[in-house]
mmCIF file of C-alpha atoms and ligand atoms in Angstrom:
data_model
loop_
_atom_site.group_PDB
_atom_site.id
_atom_site.type_symbol
_atom_site.label_atom_id
_atom_site.label_comp_id
_atom_site.label_asym_id
_atom_site.label_seq_id
_atom_site.Cartn_x
_atom_site.Cartn_y
_atom_site.Cartn_z
ATOM 1 C CA MET A 8 -29.257 -15.441 76.455
ATOM 2 C CA SER A 9 -29.224 -16.513 80.067
ATOM 3 C CA VAL A 10 -26.126 -16.589 82.009
ATOM 4 C CA GLY A 11 -24.483 -19.965 82.890
ATOM 5 C CA LYS A 12 -26.494 -22.006 80.723
ATOM 6 C CA ASP A 13 -25.456 -24.688 78.381
ATOM 7 C CA LYS A 14 -26.325 -23.936 74.874
ATOM 8 C CA CYS A 15 -27.674 -26.310 72.207
ATOM 9 C CA VAL A 16 -27.380 -26.106 68.401
ATOM 10 C CA LEU A 17 -30.415 -27.486 66.900
ATOM 11 C CA ALA A 18 -30.523 -28.507 63.495
ATOM 12 C CA TYR A 19 -33.945 -26.860 62.705
ATOM 13 C CA SER A 20 -36.644 -27.653 59.681
ATOM 14 C CA GLY A 21 -39.413 -25.226 60.857
ATOM 15 C CA GLY A 22 -41.355 -28.630 60.825
ATOM 16 C CA LEU A 23 -43.536 -29.976 63.835
ATOM 17 C CA ASP A 24 -40.734 -32.044 65.401
ATOM 18 C CA THR A 25 -37.914 -29.421 65.234
ATOM 19 C CA SER A 26 -40.496 -26.791 66.593
ATOM 20 C CA VAL A 27 -41.380 -28.920 69.343
ATOM 21 C CA ALA A 28 -37.889 -29.876 69.833
ATOM 22 C CA ILE A 29 -37.012 -26.473 70.635
ATOM 23 C CA LYS A 30 -39.266 -26.099 73.643
ATOM 24 C CA TRP A 31 -38.559 -29.554 74.606
ATOM 25 C CA ILE A 32 -34.768 -29.077 75.047
ATOM 26 C CA GLN A 33 -35.223 -26.097 76.890
ATOM 27 C CA GLU A 34 -37.927 -27.878 79.413
ATOM 28 C CA ASN A 35 -36.043 -31.197 79.852
ATOM 29 C CA HIS A 36 -32.358 -30.171 79.406
ATOM 30 C CA ASP A 37 -32.468 -26.380 80.760
ATOM 31 C CA MET A 38 -30.580 -25.422 77.789
ATOM 32 C CA ASP A 39 -30.541 -22.217 75.414
ATOM 33 C CA VAL A 40 -31.325 -23.144 71.751
ATOM 34 C CA ILE A 41 -30.041 -21.880 68.753
ATOM 35 C CA ALA A 42 -31.885 -22.932 65.789
ATOM 36 C CA LEU A 43 -29.839 -23.577 62.432
ATOM 37 C CA ALA A 44 -31.800 -23.852 59.279
ATOM 38 C CA ILE A 45 -29.646 -25.172 56.082
ATOM 39 C CA ASP A 46 -30.575 -24.628 52.586
ATOM 40 C CA VAL A 47 -29.476 -27.503 50.506
ATOM 41 C CA GLY A 48 -31.766 -26.882 47.485
ATOM 42 C CA GLN A 49 -34.704 -27.967 49.129
ATOM 43 C CA GLU A 50 -38.155 -27.011 47.286
ATOM 44 C CA ARG A 51 -38.459 -23.410 47.991
ATOM 45 C CA GLN A 52 -39.546 -22.720 51.547
ATOM 46 C CA ASP A 53 -39.421 -19.260 52.875
ATOM 47 C CA LEU A 54 -36.385 -19.622 55.126
ATOM 48 C CA GLU A 55 -36.763 -16.197 56.442
ATOM 49 C CA PHE A 56 -40.291 -17.536 57.778
ATOM 50 C CA VAL A 57 -38.416 -20.609 59.382
ATOM 51 C CA ARG A 58 -35.800 -18.521 60.982
ATOM 52 C CA GLN A 59 -38.680 -16.400 62.551
ATOM 53 C CA LYS A 60 -40.405 -19.270 63.710
ATOM 54 C CA ALA A 61 -37.859 -20.645 65.706
ATOM 55 C CA LEU A 62 -37.634 -17.107 67.464
ATOM 56 C CA THR A 63 -40.973 -17.056 68.112
ATOM 57 C CA ILE A 64 -41.170 -20.676 69.592
ATOM 58 C CA GLY A 65 -38.071 -19.385 71.848
ATOM 59 C CA ALA A 66 -34.817 -20.135 70.232
ATOM 60 C CA VAL A 67 -32.576 -17.507 71.626
ATOM 61 C CA GLU A 68 -30.683 -17.318 68.206
ATOM 62 C CA SER A 69 -31.743 -18.360 64.737
ATOM 63 C CA ILE A 70 -29.808 -18.807 61.919
ATOM 64 C CA VAL A 71 -30.073 -19.851 58.193
ATOM 65 C CA LYS A 72 -27.487 -20.943 55.996
ATOM 66 C CA ASP A 73 -27.404 -21.228 52.409
ATOM 67 C CA VAL A 74 -25.045 -23.716 51.541
ATOM 68 C CA ARG A 75 -25.942 -24.931 47.962
ATOM 69 C CA GLU A 76 -22.484 -23.775 46.427
ATOM 70 C CA GLU A 77 -20.436 -25.595 48.868
ATOM 71 C CA TYR A 78 -22.819 -28.600 48.443
ATOM 72 C CA VAL A 79 -22.557 -28.735 44.883
ATOM 73 C CA GLU A 80 -18.346 -28.083 44.734
ATOM 74 C CA GLU A 81 -17.195 -30.122 47.868
ATOM 75 C CA TYR A 82 -20.117 -33.091 48.077
ATOM 76 C CA LEU A 83 -22.001 -33.587 44.835
ATOM 77 C CA SER A 84 -18.762 -33.380 42.706
ATOM 78 C CA ARG A 85 -17.491 -36.470 44.604
ATOM 79 C CA ALA A 86 -21.049 -38.236 44.548
ATOM 80 C CA LEU A 87 -20.948 -37.977 40.651
ATOM 81 C CA GLN A 88 -17.102 -38.698 40.444
ATOM 82 C CA ALA A 89 -18.023 -41.875 42.262
ATOM 83 C CA ASN A 90 -20.983 -42.695 40.510
ATOM 84 C CA ALA A 91 -22.393 -43.305 43.775
ATOM 85 C CA LEU A 92 -25.408 -45.362 43.836
ATOM 86 C CA TYR A 93 -26.228 -47.202 47.048
ATOM 87 C CA GLU A 94 -27.362 -50.899 46.235
ATOM 88 C CA ASN A 95 -26.748 -49.913 42.701
ATOM 89 C CA LYS A 96 -29.603 -47.803 42.803
ATOM 90 C CA TYR A 97 -30.135 -44.766 45.003
ATOM 91 C CA PRO A 98 -28.293 -41.770 44.412
ATOM 92 C CA LEU A 99 -27.845 -40.974 48.085
ATOM 93 C CA LEU A 100 -29.558 -37.814 48.271
ATOM 94 C CA SER A 101 -30.349 -37.533 51.608
ATOM 95 C CA ALA A 102 -27.228 -39.245 52.997
ATOM 96 C CA MET A 103 -25.073 -36.837 50.823
ATOM 97 C CA SER A 104 -26.914 -33.696 52.637
ATOM 98 C CA ARG A 105 -26.342 -34.871 56.048
ATOM 99 C CA PRO A 106 -22.455 -34.447 56.398
ATOM 100 C CA ILE A 107 -22.609 -30.781 55.194
ATOM 101 C CA ILE A 108 -25.311 -30.218 57.586
ATOM 102 C CA VAL A 109 -23.355 -31.985 60.199
ATOM 103 C CA LYS A 110 -20.381 -29.734 59.553
ATOM 104 C CA HIS A 111 -22.148 -26.484 59.668
ATOM 105 C CA LEU A 112 -23.812 -27.564 62.888
ATOM 106 C CA VAL A 113 -20.346 -28.312 64.320
ATOM 107 C CA GLU A 114 -18.907 -25.020 62.924
ATOM 108 C CA GLU A 115 -21.994 -22.845 64.841
ATOM 109 C CA ALA A 116 -21.507 -25.012 68.036
ATOM 110 C CA HIS A 117 -17.859 -23.829 68.216
ATOM 111 C CA ARG A 118 -18.625 -20.089 67.156
ATOM 112 C CA HIS A 119 -21.491 -19.965 69.856
ATOM 113 C CA ASP A 120 -19.425 -22.156 72.416
ATOM 114 C CA ALA A 121 -22.287 -24.490 72.738
ATOM 115 C CA ARG A 122 -21.659 -28.022 73.875
ATOM 116 C CA TYR A 123 -24.277 -29.836 72.471
ATOM 117 C CA ILE A 124 -26.062 -30.400 69.209
ATOM 118 C CA GLY A 125 -29.499 -31.824 68.725
ATOM 119 C CA HIS A 126 -31.452 -33.244 65.732
ATOM 120 C CA GLY A 127 -34.863 -34.121 65.088
ATOM 121 C CA CYS A 128 -34.383 -37.666 63.685
ATOM 122 C CA THR A 129 -36.455 -40.774 64.796
ATOM 123 C CA GLY A 130 -34.307 -44.010 66.094
ATOM 124 C CA LYS A 131 -35.432 -45.875 63.404
ATOM 125 C CA GLY A 132 -33.666 -44.476 60.314
ATOM 126 C CA ASN A 133 -30.220 -43.780 58.789
ATOM 127 C CA ASP A 134 -29.995 -40.223 59.769
ATOM 128 C CA GLN A 135 -29.513 -40.482 63.259
ATOM 129 C CA VAL A 136 -26.431 -42.291 62.680
ATOM 130 C CA ARG A 137 -25.275 -40.207 60.182
ATOM 131 C CA PHE A 138 -25.592 -37.144 62.230
ATOM 132 C CA GLU A 139 -24.202 -38.390 65.247
ATOM 133 C CA VAL A 140 -21.369 -40.207 63.647
ATOM 134 C CA GLY A 141 -20.445 -37.005 61.504
ATOM 135 C CA ILE A 142 -20.593 -34.835 64.612
ATOM 136 C CA SER A 143 -18.404 -37.074 66.648
ATOM 137 C CA ALA A 144 -15.828 -37.322 63.523
ATOM 138 C CA LEU A 145 -15.778 -33.298 64.015
ATOM 139 C CA ASP A 146 -15.744 -32.876 67.256
ATOM 140 C CA PRO A 147 -15.776 -36.086 69.783
ATOM 141 C CA ASP A 148 -16.271 -33.635 72.809
ATOM 142 C CA LEU A 149 -19.804 -32.394 71.686
ATOM 143 C CA GLY A 150 -22.770 -33.846 73.388
ATOM 144 C CA ILE A 151 -25.665 -34.923 71.198
ATOM 145 C CA ILE A 152 -29.537 -34.332 72.115
ATOM 146 C CA ALA A 153 -32.083 -36.362 69.979
ATOM 147 C CA PRO A 154 -35.515 -35.185 71.501
ATOM 148 C CA VAL A 155 -37.653 -37.367 68.960
ATOM 149 C CA ARG A 156 -36.003 -40.336 70.065
ATOM 150 C CA GLU A 157 -36.041 -39.397 73.638
ATOM 151 C CA TRP A 158 -39.371 -38.033 74.058
ATOM 152 C CA ASP A 159 -42.533 -40.017 75.036
ATOM 153 C CA LEU A 160 -44.903 -38.075 72.605
ATOM 154 C CA ARG A 161 -46.091 -41.514 70.852
ATOM 155 C CA THR A 162 -48.477 -40.321 68.384
ATOM 156 C CA ARG A 163 -48.860 -36.882 66.081
ATOM 157 C CA GLU A 164 -51.705 -35.842 68.245
ATOM 158 C CA GLU A 165 -50.132 -36.109 71.551
ATOM 159 C CA GLU A 166 -46.990 -34.089 70.004
ATOM 160 C CA MET A 167 -49.637 -31.434 68.485
ATOM 161 C CA ASP A 168 -51.434 -31.093 72.099
ATOM 162 C CA TRP A 169 -48.133 -30.806 73.806
ATOM 163 C CA ALA A 170 -47.200 -28.271 71.110
ATOM 164 C CA ALA A 171 -50.720 -26.322 71.459
ATOM 165 C CA GLU A 172 -50.170 -26.028 75.292
ATOM 166 C CA ARG A 173 -46.799 -24.172 75.006
ATOM 167 C CA GLY A 174 -48.136 -21.965 72.304
ATOM 168 C CA ILE A 175 -45.991 -23.609 69.273
ATOM 169 C CA PRO A 176 -47.828 -23.149 65.990
ATOM 170 C CA VAL A 177 -49.491 -26.301 65.005
ATOM 171 C CA PRO A 178 -50.142 -27.538 61.370
ATOM 172 C CA THR A 179 -53.529 -26.743 60.715
ATOM 173 C CA THR A 180 -53.853 -28.714 57.273
ATOM 174 C CA LYS A 181 -54.048 -32.525 57.398
ATOM 175 C CA LYS A 182 -50.492 -33.787 57.247
ATOM 176 C CA SER A 183 -49.394 -35.388 54.077
ATOM 177 C CA PRO A 184 -49.073 -39.359 54.711
ATOM 178 C CA TYR A 185 -45.703 -39.124 52.953
ATOM 179 C CA SER A 186 -42.230 -38.281 54.663
ATOM 180 C CA ILE A 187 -40.213 -36.391 52.229
ATOM 181 C CA ASP A 188 -36.642 -35.112 51.922
ATOM 182 C CA ASP A 189 -35.376 -33.274 49.082
ATOM 183 C CA ASN A 190 -32.406 -31.044 48.062
ATOM 184 C CA LEU A 191 -30.451 -30.551 44.940
ATOM 185 C CA TRP A 192 -29.699 -34.383 44.305
ATOM 186 C CA GLY A 193 -33.450 -35.352 44.156
ATOM 187 C CA ARG A 194 -36.293 -36.268 46.449
ATOM 188 C CA ALA A 195 -37.099 -39.303 48.948
ATOM 189 C CA ILE A 196 -40.571 -40.301 49.366
ATOM 190 C CA GLU A 197 -41.788 -42.926 51.893
ATOM 191 C CA CYS A 198 -44.593 -44.048 54.190
ATOM 192 C CA GLY A 199 -48.467 -43.494 53.236
ATOM 193 C CA ALA A 200 -49.357 -46.410 50.692
ATOM 194 C CA LEU A 201 -45.914 -46.672 50.069
ATOM 195 C CA GLU A 202 -45.085 -49.037 53.153
ATOM 196 C CA ASP A 203 -46.863 -51.919 51.359
ATOM 197 C CA PRO A 204 -44.086 -52.936 48.717
ATOM 198 C CA TRP A 205 -46.971 -54.559 46.245
ATOM 199 C CA VAL A 206 -48.810 -50.870 45.706
ATOM 200 C CA GLU A 207 -47.946 -48.876 42.902
ATOM 201 C CA PRO A 208 -46.546 -45.585 44.031
ATOM 202 C CA PRO A 209 -49.507 -43.377 43.574
ATOM 203 C CA ALA A 210 -49.134 -40.449 40.923
ATOM 204 C CA ASP A 211 -49.599 -37.620 43.427
ATOM 205 C CA ILE A 212 -46.231 -38.290 45.024
ATOM 206 C CA TYR A 213 -44.172 -37.020 42.260
ATOM 207 C CA THR A 214 -43.001 -33.233 41.651
ATOM 208 C CA LEU A 215 -39.836 -33.419 39.892
ATOM 209 C CA THR A 216 -40.820 -36.047 36.908
ATOM 210 C CA ALA A 217 -43.892 -36.129 34.303
ATOM 211 C CA ASP A 218 -45.560 -39.438 33.734
ATOM 212 C CA SER A 219 -44.002 -41.012 30.841
ATOM 213 C CA ARG A 220 -47.263 -42.477 30.301
ATOM 214 C CA GLY A 221 -49.089 -39.543 29.432
ATOM 215 C CA ASN A 222 -47.906 -36.097 29.468
ATOM 216 C CA THR A 223 -44.402 -36.090 28.203
ATOM 217 C CA CYS A 224 -43.135 -35.015 24.817
ATOM 218 C CA ASP A 225 -43.906 -36.823 21.897
ATOM 219 C CA GLU A 226 -40.233 -36.162 20.080
ATOM 220 C CA PRO A 227 -37.076 -37.066 21.597
ATOM 221 C CA GLU A 228 -34.773 -34.528 22.919
ATOM 222 C CA TYR A 229 -30.878 -34.699 22.903
ATOM 223 C CA ALA A 230 -28.726 -32.956 25.377
ATOM 224 C CA GLU A 231 -24.385 -32.759 25.179
ATOM 225 C CA ILE A 232 -23.017 -32.589 28.311
ATOM 226 C CA SER A 233 -19.428 -31.729 28.746
ATOM 227 C CA PHE A 234 -17.046 -32.861 31.649
ATOM 228 C CA LYS A 235 -13.921 -31.694 33.095
ATOM 229 C CA LYS A 236 -11.705 -33.877 35.045
ATOM 230 C CA GLY A 237 -15.061 -35.780 35.973
ATOM 231 C CA ILE A 238 -17.110 -32.390 36.570
ATOM 232 C CA PRO A 239 -19.962 -31.339 34.100
ATOM 233 C CA VAL A 240 -18.739 -27.882 32.698
ATOM 234 C CA ALA A 241 -21.090 -27.142 29.868
ATOM 235 C CA LEU A 242 -24.282 -27.894 28.490
ATOM 236 C CA ASN A 243 -24.900 -28.111 24.609
ATOM 237 C CA GLY A 244 -21.706 -25.985 24.189
ATOM 238 C CA GLU A 245 -22.696 -23.596 26.598
ATOM 239 C CA LEU A 246 -20.456 -23.192 29.661
ATOM 240 C CA MET A 247 -22.311 -23.280 32.760
ATOM 241 C CA SER A 248 -21.572 -24.428 36.667
ATOM 242 C CA PHE A 249 -22.223 -27.654 37.343
ATOM 243 C CA HIS A 250 -24.859 -26.414 40.142
ATOM 244 C CA GLU A 251 -26.489 -24.917 37.053
ATOM 245 C CA ILE A 252 -26.094 -27.956 35.022
ATOM 246 C CA ILE A 253 -27.613 -30.024 37.635
ATOM 247 C CA ASN A 254 -30.899 -27.504 37.637
ATOM 248 C CA ALA A 255 -31.057 -27.901 34.132
ATOM 249 C CA MET A 256 -30.881 -31.581 33.974
ATOM 250 C CA ASN A 257 -33.405 -32.038 36.615
ATOM 251 C CA GLU A 258 -35.778 -29.930 34.579
ATOM 252 C CA LEU A 259 -34.917 -31.686 31.480
ATOM 253 C CA ALA A 260 -34.719 -35.235 32.287
ATOM 254 C CA GLY A 261 -37.846 -34.517 34.914
ATOM 255 C CA ARG A 262 -39.727 -33.155 31.665
ATOM 256 C CA HIS A 263 -39.503 -36.524 29.904
ATOM 257 C CA GLY A 264 -40.054 -38.599 32.732
ATOM 258 C CA PHE A 265 -36.740 -40.006 33.425
ATOM 259 C CA GLY A 266 -35.343 -40.464 36.986
ATOM 260 C CA ARG A 267 -37.960 -42.695 39.205
ATOM 261 C CA ILE A 268 -36.716 -45.365 41.230
ATOM 262 C CA ASP A 269 -38.990 -47.367 43.751
ATOM 263 C CA MET A 270 -36.753 -49.651 45.513
ATOM 264 C CA ILE A 271 -36.622 -51.556 48.855
ATOM 265 C CA GLU A 272 -33.627 -50.783 50.543
ATOM 266 C CA ASN A 273 -31.608 -52.239 53.355
ATOM 267 C CA ARG A 274 -31.148 -49.465 56.139
ATOM 268 C CA LEU A 275 -27.900 -49.501 58.177
ATOM 269 C CA ILE A 276 -30.105 -50.460 61.483
ATOM 270 C CA GLY A 277 -31.354 -53.673 60.142
ATOM 271 C CA VAL A 278 -34.946 -52.794 58.492
ATOM 272 C CA LYS A 279 -35.842 -53.153 54.862
ATOM 273 C CA SER A 280 -37.823 -50.291 54.017
ATOM 274 C CA ARG A 281 -39.306 -49.082 50.571
ATOM 275 C CA GLU A 282 -38.443 -45.810 49.011
ATOM 276 C CA VAL A 283 -39.392 -43.972 46.260
ATOM 277 C CA TYR A 284 -36.896 -41.435 44.610
ATOM 278 C CA GLU A 285 -37.122 -38.855 42.009
ATOM 279 C CA VAL A 286 -33.522 -38.168 40.676
ATOM 280 C CA PRO A 287 -33.906 -36.781 37.208
ATOM 281 C CA GLY A 288 -30.586 -34.738 37.246
ATOM 282 C CA ALA A 289 -28.596 -36.821 39.293
ATOM 283 C CA LEU A 290 -29.222 -39.946 37.425
ATOM 284 C CA THR A 291 -28.729 -38.481 34.088
ATOM 285 C CA LEU A 292 -25.251 -36.914 35.359
ATOM 286 C CA ILE A 293 -24.435 -40.315 36.533
ATOM 287 C CA THR A 294 -25.271 -42.198 33.100
ATOM 288 C CA ALA A 295 -23.187 -39.575 31.033
ATOM 289 C CA HIS A 296 -20.569 -39.500 33.743
ATOM 290 C CA LYS A 297 -20.060 -43.255 33.495
ATOM 291 C CA ALA A 298 -20.353 -43.191 29.668
ATOM 292 C CA LEU A 299 -17.319 -41.031 29.589
ATOM 293 C CA GLU A 300 -15.470 -43.104 31.930
ATOM 294 C CA ASP A 301 -15.966 -46.099 29.729
ATOM 295 C CA LEU A 302 -14.435 -44.479 27.220
ATOM 296 C CA CYS A 303 -11.260 -42.472 29.013
ATOM 297 C CA LEU A 304 -10.478 -45.283 31.829
ATOM 298 C CA GLU A 305 -7.844 -48.114 31.243
ATOM 299 C CA ARG A 306 -9.704 -51.222 31.866
ATOM 300 C CA GLU A 307 -7.898 -52.129 35.081
ATOM 301 C CA VAL A 308 -8.782 -48.857 36.522
ATOM 302 C CA LEU A 309 -12.567 -48.985 35.288
ATOM 303 C CA HIS A 310 -12.818 -52.498 36.770
ATOM 304 C CA TYR A 311 -11.267 -51.799 40.424
ATOM 305 C CA LYS A 312 -13.370 -48.409 40.365
ATOM 306 C CA LEU A 313 -16.546 -50.162 39.854
ATOM 307 C CA GLY A 314 -15.668 -52.210 43.562
ATOM 308 C CA VAL A 315 -14.635 -48.933 45.188
ATOM 309 C CA GLU A 316 -17.702 -47.277 44.177
ATOM 310 C CA GLN A 317 -20.076 -49.742 45.610
ATOM 311 C CA LYS A 318 -17.902 -49.272 48.768
ATOM 312 C CA TRP A 319 -17.887 -45.376 48.836
ATOM 313 C CA ALA A 320 -21.685 -45.442 48.715
ATOM 314 C CA GLU A 321 -22.222 -48.012 51.331
ATOM 315 C CA LEU A 322 -19.720 -45.887 53.846
ATOM 316 C CA VAL A 323 -21.570 -42.771 53.098
ATOM 317 C CA TYR A 324 -24.852 -44.264 53.102
ATOM 318 C CA ASN A 325 -23.821 -45.753 56.682
ATOM 319 C CA GLY A 326 -22.874 -42.302 58.040
ATOM 320 C CA MET A 327 -19.005 -42.703 57.158
ATOM 321 C CA TRP A 328 -18.688 -39.375 55.502
ATOM 322 C CA PHE A 329 -15.770 -38.298 57.576
ATOM 323 C CA SER A 330 -13.840 -41.639 58.172
ATOM 324 C CA PRO A 331 -10.409 -42.594 57.096
ATOM 325 C CA LEU A 332 -11.780 -45.309 54.560
ATOM 326 C CA LYS A 333 -14.067 -42.931 52.932
ATOM 327 C CA GLU A 334 -11.207 -40.053 52.750
ATOM 328 C CA ALA A 335 -8.779 -42.789 51.465
ATOM 329 C CA LEU A 336 -11.378 -43.900 48.680
ATOM 330 C CA ASP A 337 -11.680 -40.184 47.650
ATOM 331 C CA GLY A 338 -7.759 -40.168 46.971
ATOM 332 C CA PHE A 339 -8.023 -42.904 44.730
ATOM 333 C CA ILE A 340 -11.347 -41.665 42.762
ATOM 334 C CA GLU A 341 -9.630 -38.167 42.484
ATOM 335 C CA THR A 342 -6.577 -39.773 40.729
ATOM 336 C CA THR A 343 -8.786 -41.585 38.012
ATOM 337 C CA GLN A 344 -10.472 -38.696 36.916
ATOM 338 C CA GLN A 345 -7.499 -36.355 35.820
ATOM 339 C CA LEU A 346 -8.416 -37.476 31.817
ATOM 340 C CA VAL A 347 -12.279 -37.928 32.493
ATOM 341 C CA THR A 348 -12.785 -35.061 30.128
ATOM 342 C CA GLY A 349 -14.892 -34.724 27.100
ATOM 343 C CA ASP A 350 -18.372 -34.836 25.533
ATOM 344 C CA VAL A 351 -21.525 -37.040 26.225
ATOM 345 C CA ARG A 352 -24.594 -36.931 24.278
ATOM 346 C CA LEU A 353 -27.696 -38.101 25.616
ATOM 347 C CA ARG A 354 -31.432 -38.831 24.134
ATOM 348 C CA PHE A 355 -34.312 -38.596 26.186
ATOM 349 C CA TYR A 356 -37.613 -40.184 25.481
ATOM 350 C CA LYS A 357 -40.762 -41.253 27.130
ATOM 351 C CA GLY A 358 -39.231 -41.848 30.674
ATOM 352 C CA SER A 359 -35.643 -43.048 29.250
ATOM 353 C CA CYS A 360 -32.156 -41.466 28.603
ATOM 354 C CA VAL A 361 -29.760 -43.375 26.767
ATOM 355 C CA THR A 362 -26.205 -42.337 25.655
ATOM 356 C CA VAL A 363 -26.037 -41.972 21.843
ATOM 357 C CA GLY A 364 -22.544 -40.842 21.575
ATOM 358 C CA ARG A 365 -19.168 -39.712 23.595
ATOM 359 C CA ARG A 366 -15.899 -38.295 22.612
ATOM 360 C CA SER A 367 -12.962 -37.454 24.549
ATOM 361 C CA PRO A 368 -9.493 -35.899 23.697
ATOM 362 C CA TYR A 369 -8.178 -38.615 26.056
ATOM 363 C CA SER A 370 -10.171 -41.477 24.607
ATOM 364 C CA LEU A 371 -8.752 -44.822 24.590
ATOM 365 C CA TYR A 372 -10.833 -46.149 22.130
ATOM 366 C CA ASP A 373 -8.515 -46.920 19.031
ATOM 367 C CA TYR A 374 -10.505 -47.407 15.908
ATOM 368 C CA ASP A 375 -7.805 -49.304 14.306
ATOM 369 C CA LEU A 376 -7.771 -51.922 17.020
ATOM 370 C CA ALA A 377 -11.681 -51.974 17.061
ATOM 371 C CA THR A 378 -12.433 -52.248 13.438
ATOM 372 C CA TYR A 379 -13.383 -55.212 11.505
ATOM 373 C CA ASP A 380 -12.493 -53.469 8.132
ATOM 374 C CA ALA A 381 -9.307 -53.169 6.447
ATOM 375 C CA SER A 382 -7.672 -50.692 8.722
ATOM 376 C CA ASP A 383 -7.369 -53.202 11.077
ATOM 377 C CA SER A 384 -4.220 -53.108 13.158
ATOM 378 C CA PHE A 385 -5.110 -55.622 15.621
ATOM 379 C CA ASP A 386 -2.744 -58.711 15.813
ATOM 380 C CA HIS A 387 -4.883 -61.505 15.279
ATOM 381 C CA ALA A 388 -1.797 -63.894 15.357
ATOM 382 C CA ALA A 389 -0.967 -62.637 18.900
ATOM 383 C CA ALA A 390 -4.243 -63.423 20.228
ATOM 384 C CA LYS A 391 -3.342 -67.558 19.664
ATOM 385 C CA GLY A 392 -0.372 -67.433 22.341
ATOM 386 C CA PHE A 393 -2.070 -65.365 24.509
ATOM 387 C CA ILE A 394 -5.314 -67.725 24.640
ATOM 388 C CA ASP A 395 -2.750 -70.577 25.395
ATOM 389 C CA LEU A 396 -1.402 -69.091 28.305
ATOM 390 C CA HIS A 397 -4.417 -67.367 29.661
ATOM 391 C CA GLY A 398 -6.276 -70.659 29.403
ATOM 392 C CA LEU A 399 -3.191 -72.722 31.002
ATOM 393 C CA PRO A 400 -4.324 -72.728 34.731
ATOM 394 C CA VAL A 401 -7.714 -74.102 33.216
ATOM 395 C CA LYS A 402 -6.322 -76.781 30.912
ATOM 396 C CA VAL A 403 -4.007 -78.284 34.052
ATOM 397 C CA TRP A 404 -7.141 -78.445 36.083
ATOM 398 C CA ALA A 405 -9.265 -80.080 33.382
ATOM 399 C CA ARG A 406 -6.202 -82.928 32.936
ATOM 400 C CA GLN A 407 -6.006 -83.406 36.603
ATOM 401 C CA ARG A 408 -9.913 -83.977 36.893
ATOM 402 C CA ARG A 409 -9.683 -86.232 33.983
ATOM 403 C CA LYS A 410 -6.996 -88.537 35.907
ATOM 404 C CA MET A 411 -9.307 -88.440 38.812
ATOM 405 C CA GLY A 412 -11.753 -90.009 36.594
ATOM 406 C CA LYS A 413 -14.333 -87.054 37.050
ATOM 407 C CA GLU A 414 -14.709 -85.981 33.328
ATOM 408 C CA GLY A 415 -17.432 -83.661 32.760
ATOM 409 C CA GLU A 416 -18.887 -83.986 36.167
ATOM 410 C CA VAL A 417 -19.543 -80.803 38.066
HETATM 411 N N1 LIG B 16 -33.791 -43.881 52.897
HETATM 412 C C1 LIG B 16 -33.152 -42.541 52.309
HETATM 413 C C2 LIG B 16 -31.710 -42.739 52.659
HETATM 414 O O1 LIG B 16 -31.464 -43.135 54.176
HETATM 415 C C3 LIG B 16 -33.709 -41.500 52.422
HETATM 416 C C4 LIG B 16 -34.288 -41.080 53.700
HETATM 417 C C5 LIG B 16 -35.194 -39.885 53.607
HETATM 418 N N2 LIG B 16 -36.201 -39.604 54.128
HETATM 419 C C6 LIG B 16 -37.576 -39.292 53.801
HETATM 420 N N3 LIG B 16 -38.481 -38.916 54.599
HETATM 421 N N4 LIG B 16 -37.898 -40.205 52.884
HETATM 422 O O2 LIG B 16 -30.983 -42.058 52.779
#
C-alpha cells in the first residue's frame, strides 16, 4: 500500500464495469483501491476467482464476504413481515440487497481507514441513490466515487478498448443483451428485447421458473409453511431455517412455474422502466404470510398495516432503508407480528400458488360468529342499531340534499 495515498473501498462484482473502475479510480483519483465483493446469494459465481481478479487488476486488497445469513435474518425477515411489494408487485430484491452491501462497505472503509467508497452504478438507475443515501446515513463524512457516472467511456467497445490497453481482462464471449441482478430474494432482468413494453419476454431469460405452458408437473403439489412471529420456521412439519425455506420455496414454486412478474415500474429518478422478475420463493412466502395475517391480525391493525406496507416498500425502493421513518415503521410492523404464528397450506399447479388452508393458535376467526348453522352466536338483532348509527351521517346528508332540491343527482 502506498504511503499517504487516500483509499477507496469499491463495491466489486467481478464484471467489466467494476473491473475498469479499479484502474479508473487509481488513475483519475490517485487512490489505492480495496475491492469488496458481497455474497447475497447470487447465482453461484466463483468468488475466489472474483477476489483474485481484483488483485490482478491492481487492487491493493480484495475481500469477499458471505453475508447470506445476515441478509436473511436482518433484512429479508423485515421484507416478509412487511409483505413488501413496490407498486403492489415487485418484492424489492435489488432494493433489499443494497443496504446490506452498503453496511459492509462502510464497515470495511472504517476498518481500512478509507475516506472514500466507490460503486459501479450508472446515473440512470435507483441503485446509485440507494448506495449514496445509505452511505451518508451510516457515515456522512465518507466521500463517494461513481466512476461509471463520471467517466466518458460511452460505449461498451470504448470501455473494452480502455480496459484492454491497461491489461484488464475483457469478456471474450458476446455480452448477453440483458442486465441481470439476483440474490436469495429473486432475479431481476431488464434491457435487450424487454425495452419494448409490447414485446413478450423471451423464454430464455428465465432460470428460476419453469414455463407453466410446457414443462411443469401435471399434478398439483402442496406445501405447508409454519410461521412463528411472522417468520417461517418449518416446511411440511420439518423445522428449517428461514434461509433453507427460501431456497426450498424457490425450488418448489419455480418448478411449478410460479413467480414471474412482468411490469412497468416507476424509478425514483423519474423514468418508467420495463422489468421482469423471477421471484418464486419471495412471492410464495409473502402469499403465505399474508394469509396467516388475515387470520391473526385484528381488522384495524390489518387495514392500517396495508398502508404502512406500501410506504415501507416505497421507502426501501427509494434508498431510505437507513432512515428514521423506515425505522419507525419497522417498530410498528414488529409489534403486529407477535401473534402471527401458525400454518399455511399452499397448492402449486401450472404457474399458480394458492392458499388452501390456514390455522393458528391465535386465530381471530370465530366459527360460532361466522357460521350460518345452528351454532350461530352472532347477535342479529344488534345489527339493526349498529346500521342505524353507522349510516346516520349519510342519512343526514341525504335529507339535507333533498331540502336543496337535488335528490338523486350526483
Ligand atoms: N428495478 C429494480 C430496482 O430498482 C431492479 C434493478 C436491478 N437491475 C437489473 N439489472 N435488472 O430495484
